[in-house]
CSV table of C-alpha atoms in Angstrom, one decimal:
chain,number,residue,atom,x,y,z
A,1,MET,CA,20.5,-1.5,8.8
A,2,ARG,CA,22.2,-2.8,12.0
A,3,ALA,CA,21.1,-6.0,13.7
A,4,GLY,CA,18.4,-5.3,16.3
A,5,SER,CA,17.4,-2.1,14.5
A,6,HIS,CA,14.6,-3.7,12.4
A,7,ILE,CA,11.4,-1.7,12.2
A,8,SER,CA,8.1,-3.2,10.9
A,9,LEU,CA,6.3,-1.8,7.9
A,10,GLN,CA,3.3,-1.0,10.1
A,11,LYS,CA,5.4,0.9,12.5
A,12,LEU,CA,7.1,2.8,9.7
A,13,VAL,CA,3.8,3.8,8.2
A,14,SER,CA,2.7,4.9,11.7
A,15,LEU,CA,5.8,7.1,12.2
A,16,VAL,CA,5.4,8.7,8.7
A,17,SER,CA,1.7,9.4,9.5
A,18,LEU,CA,2.7,11.0,12.8
A,19,ALA,CA,5.1,13.3,11.0
A,20,ALA,CA,2.5,14.2,8.4
A,21,SER,CA,-0.2,14.9,10.9
A,22,SER,CA,2.1,17.4,12.7
A,23,GLU,CA,2.1,19.5,9.6
A,24,THR,CA,-1.7,19.9,9.6
A,25,ASP,CA,-3.8,22.3,11.7
A,26,GLU,CA,-5.4,20.1,14.4
A,27,SER,CA,-7.0,22.9,16.5
A,28,PRO,CA,-10.8,23.1,17.0
A,29,ILE,CA,-12.7,24.4,14.1
A,30,ASP,CA,-15.6,26.9,14.0
A,31,ILE,CA,-18.7,26.4,11.9
A,32,GLY,CA,-20.6,29.5,12.4
A,33,ASN,CA,-21.1,30.0,16.1
A,34,ARG,CA,-20.3,26.3,16.8
A,35,ARG,CA,-16.9,25.2,18.0
A,36,ILE,CA,-16.1,21.7,16.9
A,37,PRO,CA,-13.4,20.0,19.0
A,38,SER,CA,-12.0,17.8,16.2
A,39,ARG,CA,-11.5,18.3,12.4
A,40,TYR,CA,-12.6,14.7,11.7
A,41,PHE,CA,-16.3,14.3,11.3
A,42,LEU,CA,-18.8,11.4,10.9
A,43,ALA,CA,-20.4,11.8,7.5
A,44,PRO,CA,-24.1,11.0,7.0
A,45,LEU,CA,-24.7,7.5,5.7
A,46,ALA,CA,-28.2,6.4,4.7
A,47,GLY,CA,-29.2,3.5,6.9
A,48,TYR,CA,-26.2,3.6,9.2
A,49,THR,CA,-25.5,6.9,11.1
A,50,HIS,CA,-28.4,6.5,13.5
A,51,LEU,CA,-28.2,7.3,17.2
A,52,ALA,CA,-26.7,4.0,18.4
A,53,PHE,CA,-23.9,4.1,15.9
A,54,ARG,CA,-23.1,7.8,16.6
A,55,ARG,CA,-23.1,7.1,20.4
A,56,VAL,CA,-20.8,4.1,20.2
A,57,ILE,CA,-18.4,5.9,17.9
A,58,ARG,CA,-18.3,8.9,20.2
A,59,GLU,CA,-17.5,6.6,23.2
A,60,LEU,CA,-14.3,5.5,21.4
A,61,GLY,CA,-13.1,9.1,21.3
A,62,GLY,CA,-11.8,11.6,18.8
A,63,LEU,CA,-15.0,12.4,16.9
A,64,GLY,CA,-15.8,16.0,16.0
A,65,LEU,CA,-19.2,16.7,14.4
A,66,ALA,CA,-21.6,14.0,13.5
A,67,THR,CA,-24.5,14.3,11.0
A,68,THR,CA,-27.7,12.2,11.0
A,69,ASP,CA,-28.9,10.0,8.2
A,70,LEU,CA,-30.7,12.2,5.6
A,71,VAL,CA,-34.4,13.0,6.5
A,72,LEU,CA,-37.1,13.9,4.1
A,73,ALA,CA,-38.2,17.5,5.1
A,74,SER,CA,-41.9,17.0,4.7
A,75,GLN,CA,-41.9,13.8,6.8
A,76,LEU,CA,-40.0,15.5,9.5
A,77,VAL,CA,-42.5,18.3,9.9
A,78,ALA,CA,-45.3,15.7,9.7
A,79,LYS,CA,-43.6,13.9,12.6
A,80,SER,CA,-43.6,10.5,10.8
A,81,ARG,CA,-42.3,7.7,13.0
A,82,LYS,CA,-39.3,7.0,10.7
A,83,SER,CA,-38.2,10.7,10.7
A,84,GLN,CA,-38.4,10.9,14.5
A,85,GLN,CA,-36.2,7.9,14.8
A,86,LEU,CA,-33.7,9.4,12.4
A,87,VAL,CA,-33.4,12.6,14.4
A,88,ALA,CA,-33.5,11.0,17.8
A,89,THR,CA,-30.6,12.2,19.9
A,90,CYS,CA,-29.4,12.6,23.5
A,91,GLU,CA,-27.2,14.8,25.7
A,92,SER,CA,-24.0,12.8,24.9
A,93,ASP,CA,-24.7,12.9,21.1
A,94,GLN,CA,-23.1,16.4,20.5
A,95,PRO,CA,-22.1,18.2,18.4
A,96,LEU,CA,-24.7,17.1,16.0
A,97,SER,CA,-26.2,18.3,12.7
A,98,VAL,CA,-29.4,17.0,11.1
A,99,GLN,CA,-29.3,16.5,7.3
A,100,ILE,CA,-32.6,17.3,5.5
A,101,PHE,CA,-33.5,16.9,1.8
A,102,SER,CA,-36.3,18.0,-0.5
A,103,GLY,CA,-36.7,19.4,-4.0
A,104,ILE,CA,-39.2,22.0,-2.6
A,105,THR,CA,-37.6,25.0,-0.9
A,106,ALA,CA,-40.6,25.7,1.3
A,107,GLU,CA,-40.4,22.2,2.8
A,108,LEU,CA,-36.7,22.7,3.6
A,109,VAL,CA,-37.5,26.0,5.3
A,110,LYS,CA,-40.3,24.4,7.4
A,111,ALA,CA,-38.0,21.6,8.4
A,112,ALA,CA,-35.2,23.9,9.4
A,113,LYS,CA,-37.5,26.0,11.6
A,114,TRP,CA,-38.9,22.8,13.1
A,115,LEU,CA,-35.4,21.6,14.0
A,116,GLU,CA,-34.4,25.0,15.5
A,117,ASP,CA,-37.6,25.2,17.6
A,118,ARG,CA,-36.7,21.9,19.1
A,119,GLY,CA,-33.1,22.8,20.1
A,120,TYR,CA,-31.1,21.2,17.2
A,121,GLN,CA,-27.9,23.3,16.7
A,122,GLY,CA,-27.0,22.6,13.1
A,123,ILE,CA,-28.8,22.0,9.8
A,124,ASP,CA,-27.2,20.3,6.8
A,125,ILE,CA,-28.9,20.4,3.3
A,126,ASN,CA,-28.3,17.3,1.2
A,127,MET,CA,-27.2,18.0,-2.4
A,128,GLY,CA,-25.1,14.9,-2.9
A,129,CYS,CA,-27.3,11.8,-2.7
A,130,PRO,CA,-27.0,10.0,-6.0
A,131,MET,CA,-30.1,7.7,-5.6
A,132,ALA,CA,-32.7,8.1,-8.3
A,133,LYS,CA,-35.7,8.1,-5.9
A,134,ILE,CA,-34.2,11.2,-4.2
A,135,ASN,CA,-33.1,12.9,-7.4
A,136,SER,CA,-36.4,12.3,-9.2
A,137,SER,CA,-38.2,14.6,-6.7
A,138,GLY,CA,-35.6,17.3,-7.3
A,139,GLY,CA,-33.7,16.6,-4.1
A,140,GLY,CA,-30.2,15.3,-3.5
A,141,ALA,CA,-27.6,15.8,-6.3
A,142,ARG,CA,-30.3,17.1,-8.6
A,143,LEU,CA,-30.2,20.4,-6.8
A,144,MET,CA,-26.7,21.0,-8.1
A,145,CYS,CA,-28.1,21.2,-11.7
A,146,ASP,CA,-29.8,24.5,-11.0
A,147,VAL,CA,-27.4,27.0,-9.6
A,148,ASP,CA,-30.0,29.7,-9.2
A,149,GLY,CA,-32.5,27.4,-7.6
A,150,ALA,CA,-30.0,25.9,-5.2
A,151,CYS,CA,-28.9,29.4,-4.1
A,152,THR,CA,-32.5,30.4,-3.6
A,153,ALA,CA,-33.1,27.3,-1.4
A,154,VAL,CA,-29.9,27.9,0.6
A,155,SER,CA,-30.7,31.6,1.1
A,156,GLN,CA,-34.2,31.0,2.3
A,157,VAL,CA,-33.1,28.3,4.8
A,158,VAL,CA,-30.3,30.5,6.1
A,159,GLU,CA,-32.7,33.5,6.5
A,160,ALA,CA,-35.3,31.3,8.3
A,161,VAL,CA,-33.1,30.1,11.2
A,162,SER,CA,-30.3,31.4,13.4
A,163,VAL,CA,-28.4,28.2,13.7
A,164,PRO,CA,-25.6,27.4,11.3
A,165,VAL,CA,-26.6,26.0,7.9
A,166,THR,CA,-24.3,23.8,5.9
A,167,VAL,CA,-24.5,21.8,2.7
A,168,LYS,CA,-23.1,18.4,1.6
A,169,MET,CA,-22.7,18.0,-2.1
A,170,ARG,CA,-20.8,16.3,-4.9
A,171,LEU,CA,-18.5,17.8,-7.5
A,172,GLY,CA,-21.4,17.9,-9.9
A,173,TRP,CA,-23.9,15.9,-11.8
A,174,ASP,CA,-21.3,14.4,-14.2
A,175,ARG,CA,-17.8,15.3,-15.5
A,176,ASP,CA,-19.3,17.8,-18.0
A,177,HIS,CA,-21.1,19.7,-15.2
A,178,LEU,CA,-18.7,20.2,-12.3
A,179,THR,CA,-20.7,22.9,-10.5
A,180,ALA,CA,-19.2,22.5,-7.0
A,181,PRO,CA,-16.8,25.4,-7.1
A,182,ALA,CA,-19.3,27.9,-8.6
A,183,LEU,CA,-22.0,26.7,-6.1
A,184,ALA,CA,-19.6,27.0,-3.2
A,185,ARG,CA,-18.7,30.5,-4.1
A,186,GLU,CA,-22.3,31.5,-4.3
A,187,PHE,CA,-23.3,29.6,-1.2
A,188,GLU,CA,-20.7,31.5,0.9
A,189,GLN,CA,-22.4,34.8,-0.2
A,190,CYS,CA,-25.7,33.3,0.8
A,191,GLY,CA,-24.6,32.9,4.4
A,192,LEU,CA,-23.7,29.2,4.4
A,193,LYS,CA,-21.3,28.3,7.2
A,194,ALA,CA,-19.5,25.2,5.8
A,195,ILE,CA,-19.6,22.9,2.8
A,196,THR,CA,-18.8,19.2,2.6
A,197,ILE,CA,-17.6,18.0,-0.8
A,198,HIS,CA,-17.8,14.3,-1.7
A,199,GLY,CA,-15.1,14.1,-4.4
A,200,ARG,CA,-17.2,12.2,-7.0
A,201,THR,CA,-20.0,13.2,-9.4
A,202,ARG,CA,-23.5,12.0,-9.2
A,203,GLN,CA,-22.9,9.9,-12.3
A,204,GLN,CA,-20.1,8.0,-10.6
A,205,GLY,CA,-22.2,7.0,-7.6
A,206,PHE,CA,-19.7,5.3,-5.4
A,207,HIS,CA,-17.6,3.9,-8.3
A,208,GLY,CA,-14.2,5.2,-9.4
A,209,SER,CA,-11.8,7.2,-7.4
A,210,VAL,CA,-12.3,10.5,-5.5
A,211,ASP,CA,-11.0,13.5,-7.3
A,212,LEU,CA,-8.9,15.4,-4.9
A,213,ASP,CA,-8.1,18.1,-7.4
A,214,GLY,CA,-11.9,18.7,-7.6
A,215,ILE,CA,-12.1,19.2,-3.9
A,216,ARG,CA,-9.0,21.5,-4.0
A,217,LYS,CA,-10.7,23.7,-6.6
A,218,THR,CA,-13.8,24.0,-4.4
A,219,VAL,CA,-11.5,25.0,-1.5
A,220,GLU,CA,-10.0,27.7,-3.6
A,221,ALA,CA,-13.4,29.0,-4.7
A,222,VAL,CA,-14.4,30.3,-1.3
A,223,GLN,CA,-12.9,33.1,0.8
A,224,SER,CA,-13.2,31.9,4.4
A,225,ILE,CA,-15.8,29.2,5.2
A,226,PRO,CA,-14.5,25.7,5.9
A,227,ILE,CA,-14.6,23.1,3.1
A,228,VAL,CA,-14.9,19.6,4.4
A,229,GLY,CA,-13.4,16.8,2.2
A,230,ASN,CA,-15.2,13.5,1.9
A,231,GLY,CA,-14.8,10.2,0.1
A,232,ASP,CA,-12.5,7.1,0.1
A,233,VAL,CA,-11.1,7.9,3.6
A,234,ARG,CA,-10.5,4.5,5.2
A,235,THR,CA,-7.4,5.1,7.2
A,236,PRO,CA,-5.9,8.0,9.2
A,237,GLU,CA,-3.3,8.3,6.5
A,238,ASP,CA,-6.1,8.8,3.9
A,239,ALA,CA,-7.6,11.6,6.0
A,240,ILE,CA,-4.3,13.4,6.5
A,241,ALA,CA,-3.4,13.0,2.8
A,242,MET,CA,-6.8,14.5,1.8
A,243,ARG,CA,-6.2,17.6,4.0
A,244,GLN,CA,-2.7,18.1,2.7
A,245,GLN,CA,-3.5,17.6,-1.0
A,246,THR,CA,-6.7,19.6,-1.1
A,247,GLY,CA,-6.3,22.2,1.7
A,248,CYS,CA,-9.7,21.3,3.1
A,249,ALA,CA,-10.2,22.4,6.7
A,250,ALA,CA,-11.7,19.1,7.9
A,251,VAL,CA,-12.5,15.6,6.7
A,252,ALA,CA,-15.9,13.8,6.9
A,253,ILE,CA,-15.5,10.0,7.1
A,254,GLY,CA,-18.4,7.7,6.3
A,255,ARG,CA,-17.8,4.1,5.2
A,256,GLY,CA,-14.3,4.3,6.7
A,257,ALA,CA,-15.8,4.6,10.1
A,258,ILE,CA,-17.8,1.4,9.7
A,259,LEU,CA,-14.7,-0.4,8.4
A,260,ASP,CA,-12.7,0.9,11.4
A,261,PRO,CA,-14.7,2.4,14.2
A,262,TRP,CA,-11.4,3.5,15.9
A,263,ILE,CA,-10.4,5.7,13.1
A,264,PHE,CA,-11.3,8.9,14.9
A,265,ARG,CA,-9.5,7.7,18.1
A,266,LYS,CA,-6.4,7.0,15.9
A,267,LEU,CA,-6.5,10.5,14.3
A,268,ALA,CA,-6.8,12.1,17.8
A,269,ASP,CA,-3.8,10.1,19.0
A,270,GLN,CA,-1.7,11.2,15.9
A,271,ALA,CA,-2.7,14.8,16.5
A,272,ARG,CA,-1.2,14.5,20.0
A,273,GLY,CA,2.0,12.9,18.7
A,274,LEU,CA,1.0,9.4,20.1
A,275,GLU,CA,1.2,6.1,18.3
A,276,PRO,CA,-2.3,5.3,17.1
A,277,PHE,CA,-4.5,3.1,19.3
A,278,GLU,CA,-5.0,-0.5,18.2
A,279,PRO,CA,-8.0,-2.3,19.8
A,280,SER,CA,-7.4,-5.6,21.6
A,281,ARG,CA,-9.5,-8.7,21.2
A,282,ASN,CA,-11.6,-7.6,24.2
A,283,ASP,CA,-12.0,-4.1,22.8
A,284,GLN,CA,-13.4,-5.5,19.6
A,285,ILE,CA,-15.9,-7.9,21.3
A,286,GLU,CA,-17.0,-5.1,23.7
A,287,PHE,CA,-17.6,-2.8,20.8
A,288,LEU,CA,-19.8,-5.3,19.0
A,289,LYS,CA,-21.9,-5.8,22.1
A,290,ARG,CA,-22.1,-2.2,23.0
A,291,HIS,CA,-23.3,-1.1,19.6
A,292,PHE,CA,-26.1,-3.7,19.7
A,293,THR,CA,-27.0,-2.8,23.2
A,294,LEU,CA,-27.4,0.9,22.3
A,295,MET,CA,-29.5,0.0,19.3
A,296,CYS,CA,-31.8,-2.1,21.5
A,297,GLU,CA,-32.4,0.8,23.8
A,298,GLN,CA,-34.1,2.6,20.9
A,299,HIS,CA,-35.4,-0.1,18.6
A,300,GLU,CA,-35.8,-3.1,21.0
A,301,ASP,CA,-36.4,-6.4,19.1
A,302,TYR,CA,-36.3,-4.7,15.7
A,303,SER,CA,-32.6,-4.2,16.3
A,304,CYS,CA,-32.1,-7.8,15.3
A,305,ILE,CA,-33.0,-6.8,11.7
A,306,LEU,CA,-31.4,-3.3,11.8
A,307,PHE,CA,-28.0,-4.6,13.1
A,308,ARG,CA,-27.5,-7.2,10.3
A,309,LYS,CA,-26.4,-4.7,7.7
A,310,PHE,CA,-23.4,-3.7,9.9
A,311,VAL,CA,-22.0,-7.2,10.2
A,312,GLY,CA,-20.6,-7.4,6.7
A,313,TRP,CA,-18.6,-4.3,7.4
A,314,TYR,CA,-17.5,-5.3,10.9
A,315,GLY,CA,-16.6,-8.9,10.3
A,316,GLN,CA,-13.0,-8.5,9.1
A,317,ARG,CA,-12.1,-5.6,11.5
A,318,LEU,CA,-13.6,-7.4,14.6
A,319,GLY,CA,-12.1,-10.8,13.8
A,320,ILE,CA,-15.4,-12.6,13.3
A,321,PRO,CA,-15.0,-16.0,11.7
A,322,GLU,CA,-16.9,-16.2,8.4
A,323,ASP,CA,-19.5,-18.8,9.5
A,324,LEU,CA,-20.4,-16.7,12.6
A,325,GLU,CA,-20.6,-13.5,10.5
A,326,ASP,CA,-23.1,-15.3,8.3
A,327,ARG,CA,-25.2,-16.2,11.4
A,328,LEU,CA,-25.0,-12.6,12.6
A,329,ARG,CA,-26.5,-11.5,9.2
A,330,ARG,CA,-29.5,-13.7,9.9
A,331,PHE,CA,-30.0,-13.8,13.7
A,332,GLU,CA,-33.6,-13.2,15.0
A,333,SER,CA,-33.4,-12.6,18.7
A,334,ILE,CA,-31.4,-10.9,21.4
A,335,GLU,CA,-30.6,-14.3,23.0
A,336,GLU,CA,-29.3,-15.6,19.7
A,337,PHE,CA,-27.1,-12.5,19.3
A,338,ASN,CA,-25.6,-13.1,22.7
A,339,GLU,CA,-25.0,-16.7,22.0
A,340,ILE,CA,-23.2,-16.0,18.7
A,341,VAL,CA,-21.0,-13.3,20.3
A,342,GLU,CA,-19.9,-15.7,22.9
A,343,GLN,CA,-18.7,-18.0,20.1
A,344,VAL,CA,-17.0,-15.0,18.4
A,345,ALA,CA,-15.1,-14.4,21.6
A,346,GLU,CA,-14.0,-18.0,21.8
A,347,ARG,CA,-13.0,-18.2,18.2
A,348,HIS,CA,-11.8,-14.6,17.6
A,349,GLY,CA,-9.1,-14.4,15.0
A,350,GLU,CA,-10.0,-17.6,13.1
A,351,ARG,CA,-11.3,-15.5,10.2
A,352,VAL,CA,-9.5,-16.3,6.9
A,353,ALA,CA,-10.8,-13.5,4.6
A,354,THR,CA,-8.9,-10.3,4.7
A,355,VAL,CA,-11.5,-8.1,2.9
A,356,PRO,CA,-14.7,-7.0,4.6
A,357,THR,CA,-17.7,-8.8,3.0
A,358,ALA,CA,-19.6,-5.5,2.4
A,359,LEU,CA,-16.7,-3.4,1.1
A,360,LEU,CA,-18.0,-1.0,-1.5
A,361,LYS,CA,-21.1,-3.0,-1.9
A,362,VAL,CA,-23.5,-1.1,-4.1
A,363,PRO,CA,-26.8,-1.9,-6.0
A,364,ASN,CA,-26.5,-3.8,-9.2
A,365,GLY,CA,-26.9,-2.0,-12.5
A,366,PRO,CA,-26.3,1.6,-13.6
A,367,VAL,CA,-26.7,4.4,-11.1
A,368,GLU,CA,-29.7,5.7,-12.9
A,369,ARG,CA,-31.6,2.6,-11.7
A,370,TRP,CA,-30.9,3.0,-8.0
């Protein structure tokens, strides 16, 4: 290489990613009668994908469809306070789908009708949650164990509403029961408009690696509905690789969006042939403040508790020194938050750790005890 022609590894990766993204279809995608502007979605994450997070991510640009935290169908119809907070939305929070779960088909139908009557434009049925308290009632990934029962539930929800119905599921209960391709084939005949596949089994929880071949087999099992890949997407390169290796029509990003809130903006830049955006120090500080401000609009002082869980994910990406991250995990007032953020701005970049504190943090013990 001639003198003066040196190119950094980061720049090289960026150029390779730009070339790869040019080979993928980046046009808007249709899910039923809904046109989604981007093929990169925000996946539902229990405890995280509430209104404030969706809004602040949308403001950064590049996000297609977002889906709410999962909501218990019976509580939604009963209008419990928690369920109403989970489905809270606003004009700028579009396109949006609401994810519901239950082991009782009649409850799923009632919740779907309730949502349609109130103007929600997309309904997602959860068949992927691995948590025991969800599975023990017959909901979440447990639905995948009964193909006939799952198809009955999907058919009845589809027949009950006119808005598009989708499903998010895993590859199966365990490696011996990989039912996703068979279910996807049947769901398409039931009238489902799209399926999101997390490339792990329920038994894996969030351990191990995503099985891209398993996602590809699900893609091959359907005739025309979009299959959305999900799992272990933490960079734009991961998202593009998933699409190229599985043939999935779109990618849903969960934890990767908390680790790097600008991931959708970067994917949009790459789709336009631009070098991916990198946030400045001020961008990072403003994002931290904006997310908390939006959370306070809905939850007021309780935001001081709700926001703490984000800090372990944000610390490394937003350049928060370890001692200030620790304080943000324990702050008790809006005034204290503002004081800490001022110190973060002054000391931005002093952080030593290169791995986010909360990366892949899961409950202790086997998945059966979650």
